[in-house]
CSV table of C-alpha atoms in Angstrom, one decimal:
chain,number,residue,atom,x,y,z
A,1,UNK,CA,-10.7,73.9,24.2
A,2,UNK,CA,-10.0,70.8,22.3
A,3,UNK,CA,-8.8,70.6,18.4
A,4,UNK,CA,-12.1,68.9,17.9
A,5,UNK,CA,-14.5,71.8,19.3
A,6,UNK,CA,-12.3,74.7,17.7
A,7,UNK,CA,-12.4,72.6,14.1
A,8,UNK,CA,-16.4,72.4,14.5
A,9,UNK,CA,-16.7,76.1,15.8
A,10,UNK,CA,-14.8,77.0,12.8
A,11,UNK,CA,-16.7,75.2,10.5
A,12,UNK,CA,-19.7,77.0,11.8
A,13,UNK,CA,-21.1,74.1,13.6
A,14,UNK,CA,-22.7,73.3,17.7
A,15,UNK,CA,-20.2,71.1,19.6
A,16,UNK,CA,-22.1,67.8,20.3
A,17,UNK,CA,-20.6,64.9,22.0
A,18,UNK,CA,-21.7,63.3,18.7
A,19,UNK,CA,-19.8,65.6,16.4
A,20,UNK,CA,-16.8,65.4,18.2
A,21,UNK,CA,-16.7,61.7,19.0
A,22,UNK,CA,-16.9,60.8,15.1
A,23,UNK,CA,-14.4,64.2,14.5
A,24,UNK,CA,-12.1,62.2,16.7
A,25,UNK,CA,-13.1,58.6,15.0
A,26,UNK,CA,-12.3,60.1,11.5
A,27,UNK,CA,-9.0,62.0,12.6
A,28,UNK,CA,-7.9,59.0,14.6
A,29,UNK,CA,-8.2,56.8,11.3
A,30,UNK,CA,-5.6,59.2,9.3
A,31,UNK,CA,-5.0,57.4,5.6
A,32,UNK,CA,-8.0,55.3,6.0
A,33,UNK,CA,-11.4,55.8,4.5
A,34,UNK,CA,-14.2,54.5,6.6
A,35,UNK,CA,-18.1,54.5,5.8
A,36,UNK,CA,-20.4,55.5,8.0
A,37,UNK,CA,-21.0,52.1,9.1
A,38,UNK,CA,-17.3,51.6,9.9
A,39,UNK,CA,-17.8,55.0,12.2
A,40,UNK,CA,-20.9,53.3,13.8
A,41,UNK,CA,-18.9,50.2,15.0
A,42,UNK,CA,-15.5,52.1,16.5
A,43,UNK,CA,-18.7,54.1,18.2
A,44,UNK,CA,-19.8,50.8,19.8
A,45,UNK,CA,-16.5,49.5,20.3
A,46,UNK,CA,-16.0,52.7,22.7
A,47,UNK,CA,-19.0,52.4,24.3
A,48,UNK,CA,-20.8,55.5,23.1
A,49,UNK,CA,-24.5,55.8,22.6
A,50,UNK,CA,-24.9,57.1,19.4
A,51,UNK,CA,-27.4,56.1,16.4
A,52,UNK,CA,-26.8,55.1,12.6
A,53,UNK,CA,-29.0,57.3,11.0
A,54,UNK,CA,-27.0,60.3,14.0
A,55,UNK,CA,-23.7,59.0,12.4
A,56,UNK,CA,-24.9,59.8,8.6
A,57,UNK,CA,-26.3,63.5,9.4
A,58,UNK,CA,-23.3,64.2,11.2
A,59,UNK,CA,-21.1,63.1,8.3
A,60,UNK,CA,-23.7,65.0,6.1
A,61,UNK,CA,-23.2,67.7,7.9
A,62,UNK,CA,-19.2,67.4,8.0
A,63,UNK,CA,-19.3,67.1,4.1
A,64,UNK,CA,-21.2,70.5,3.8
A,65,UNK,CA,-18.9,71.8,6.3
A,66,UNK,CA,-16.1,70.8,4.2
A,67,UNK,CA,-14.4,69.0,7.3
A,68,UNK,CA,-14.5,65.7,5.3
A,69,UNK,CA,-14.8,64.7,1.7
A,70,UNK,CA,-16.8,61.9,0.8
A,71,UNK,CA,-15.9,59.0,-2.2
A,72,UNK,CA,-17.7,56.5,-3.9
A,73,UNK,CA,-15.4,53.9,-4.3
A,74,UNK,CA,-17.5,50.9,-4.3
A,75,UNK,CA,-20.6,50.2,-6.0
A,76,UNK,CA,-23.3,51.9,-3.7
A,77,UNK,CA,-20.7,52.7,-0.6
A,78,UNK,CA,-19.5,56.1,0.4
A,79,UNK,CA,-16.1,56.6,2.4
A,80,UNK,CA,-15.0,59.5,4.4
A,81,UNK,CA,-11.6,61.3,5.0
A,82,UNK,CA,-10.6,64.4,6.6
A,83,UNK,CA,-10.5,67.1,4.4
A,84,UNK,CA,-7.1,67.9,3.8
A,85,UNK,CA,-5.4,71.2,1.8
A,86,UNK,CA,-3.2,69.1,-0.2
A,87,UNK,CA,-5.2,67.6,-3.3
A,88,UNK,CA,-4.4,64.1,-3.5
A,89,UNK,CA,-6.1,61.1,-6.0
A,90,UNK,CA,-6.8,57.7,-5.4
A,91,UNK,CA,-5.7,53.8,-6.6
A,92,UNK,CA,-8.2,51.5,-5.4
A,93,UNK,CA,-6.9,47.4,-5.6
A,94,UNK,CA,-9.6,45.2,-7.0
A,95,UNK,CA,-8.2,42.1,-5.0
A,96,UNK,CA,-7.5,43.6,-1.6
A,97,UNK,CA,-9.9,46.4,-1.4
A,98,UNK,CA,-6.9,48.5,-0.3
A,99,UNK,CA,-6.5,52.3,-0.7
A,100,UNK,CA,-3.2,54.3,-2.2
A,101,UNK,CA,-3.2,57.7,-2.0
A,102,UNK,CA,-1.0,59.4,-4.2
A,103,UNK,CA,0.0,62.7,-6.3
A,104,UNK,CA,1.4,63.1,-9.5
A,105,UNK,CA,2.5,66.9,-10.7
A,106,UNK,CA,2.4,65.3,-14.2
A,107,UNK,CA,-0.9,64.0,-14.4
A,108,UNK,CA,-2.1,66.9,-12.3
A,109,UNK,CA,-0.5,69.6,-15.1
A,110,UNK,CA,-2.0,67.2,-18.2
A,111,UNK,CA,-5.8,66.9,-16.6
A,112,UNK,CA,-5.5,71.2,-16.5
A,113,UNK,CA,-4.4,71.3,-20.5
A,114,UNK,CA,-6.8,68.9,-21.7
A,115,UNK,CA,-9.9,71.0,-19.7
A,116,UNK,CA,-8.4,73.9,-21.9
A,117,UNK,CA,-8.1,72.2,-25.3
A,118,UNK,CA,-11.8,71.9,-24.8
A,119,UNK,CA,-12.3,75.8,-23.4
A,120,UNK,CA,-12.6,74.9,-20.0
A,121,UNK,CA,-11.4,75.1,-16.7
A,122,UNK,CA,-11.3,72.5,-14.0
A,123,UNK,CA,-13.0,73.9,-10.7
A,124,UNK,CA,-12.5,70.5,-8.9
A,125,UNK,CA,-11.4,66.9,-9.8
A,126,UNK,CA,-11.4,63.1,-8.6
A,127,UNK,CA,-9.2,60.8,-9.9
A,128,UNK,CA,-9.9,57.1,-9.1
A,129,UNK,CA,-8.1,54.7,-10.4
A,130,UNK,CA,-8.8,50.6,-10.2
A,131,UNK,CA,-5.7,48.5,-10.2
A,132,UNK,CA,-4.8,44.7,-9.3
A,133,UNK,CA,-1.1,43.2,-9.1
A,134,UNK,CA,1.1,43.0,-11.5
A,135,UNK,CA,1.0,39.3,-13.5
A,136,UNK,CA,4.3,38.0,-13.5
């Protein structure tokens, strides 16, 4: 049995050529965030029959799954990763549209302490932050 089918067994979910084909998509595509339209057109590229509006319940169902997270990191567009155990946040370049992943113990330890100055406690986070180069 393949990575793919035991991941979507565990997850509790059927094993569609669908599923795994955009499983594979999204795995294959490690440090990138694609949308569902980005998904749609490696599907094409590899000559697979599958719809839009399959590719968007699929990565509905992924997110409930918790196989993939999904960001809003343009106005209006949602991205997709693999779900991964290690918390990570995100810098997102204003000129290049790129992506930096990155973690920071510090920032991490001072987002926990500020929730408790306030009497709370953080249950989950996401950190986005919008840079552009340096001036010189």
């Amino acid at each position: 049995m393949t990575n793919e089918n035991q991941e979507l067994k565990k997850a509790g979910l059927k094993v569609t050529l669908p599923r795994v084909k955009i499983l594979q998509i999204l795995e294959g595509s490690e440090g990138s965030h694609l949308s569902a339209d980005d998904v749609y057109r490696k599907l094409l590229d590899q000559g697979e029959d599958v719809g839009l509006a399959t590719v968007y319940r699929v990565l509905t169902q992924f997110e409930s799954a918790g196989l993939v997270m999904r960001h809003h990191f343009e106005a209006g567009t949602a991205v997709f990763e693999i779900a991964q155990e290690d918390h990570h946040d995100h810098m997102i370049c204003l000129e290049t549209g790129k992506v930096i992943e990155f973690f920071d113990p510090i920032i991490e330890q001072r987002q926990k302490e500020i929730a408790a100055e306030h009497g709370y406690e953080i249950e989950d986070h996401n950190l986005i932050l919008y840079v552009k180069p340096k001036s010189k």
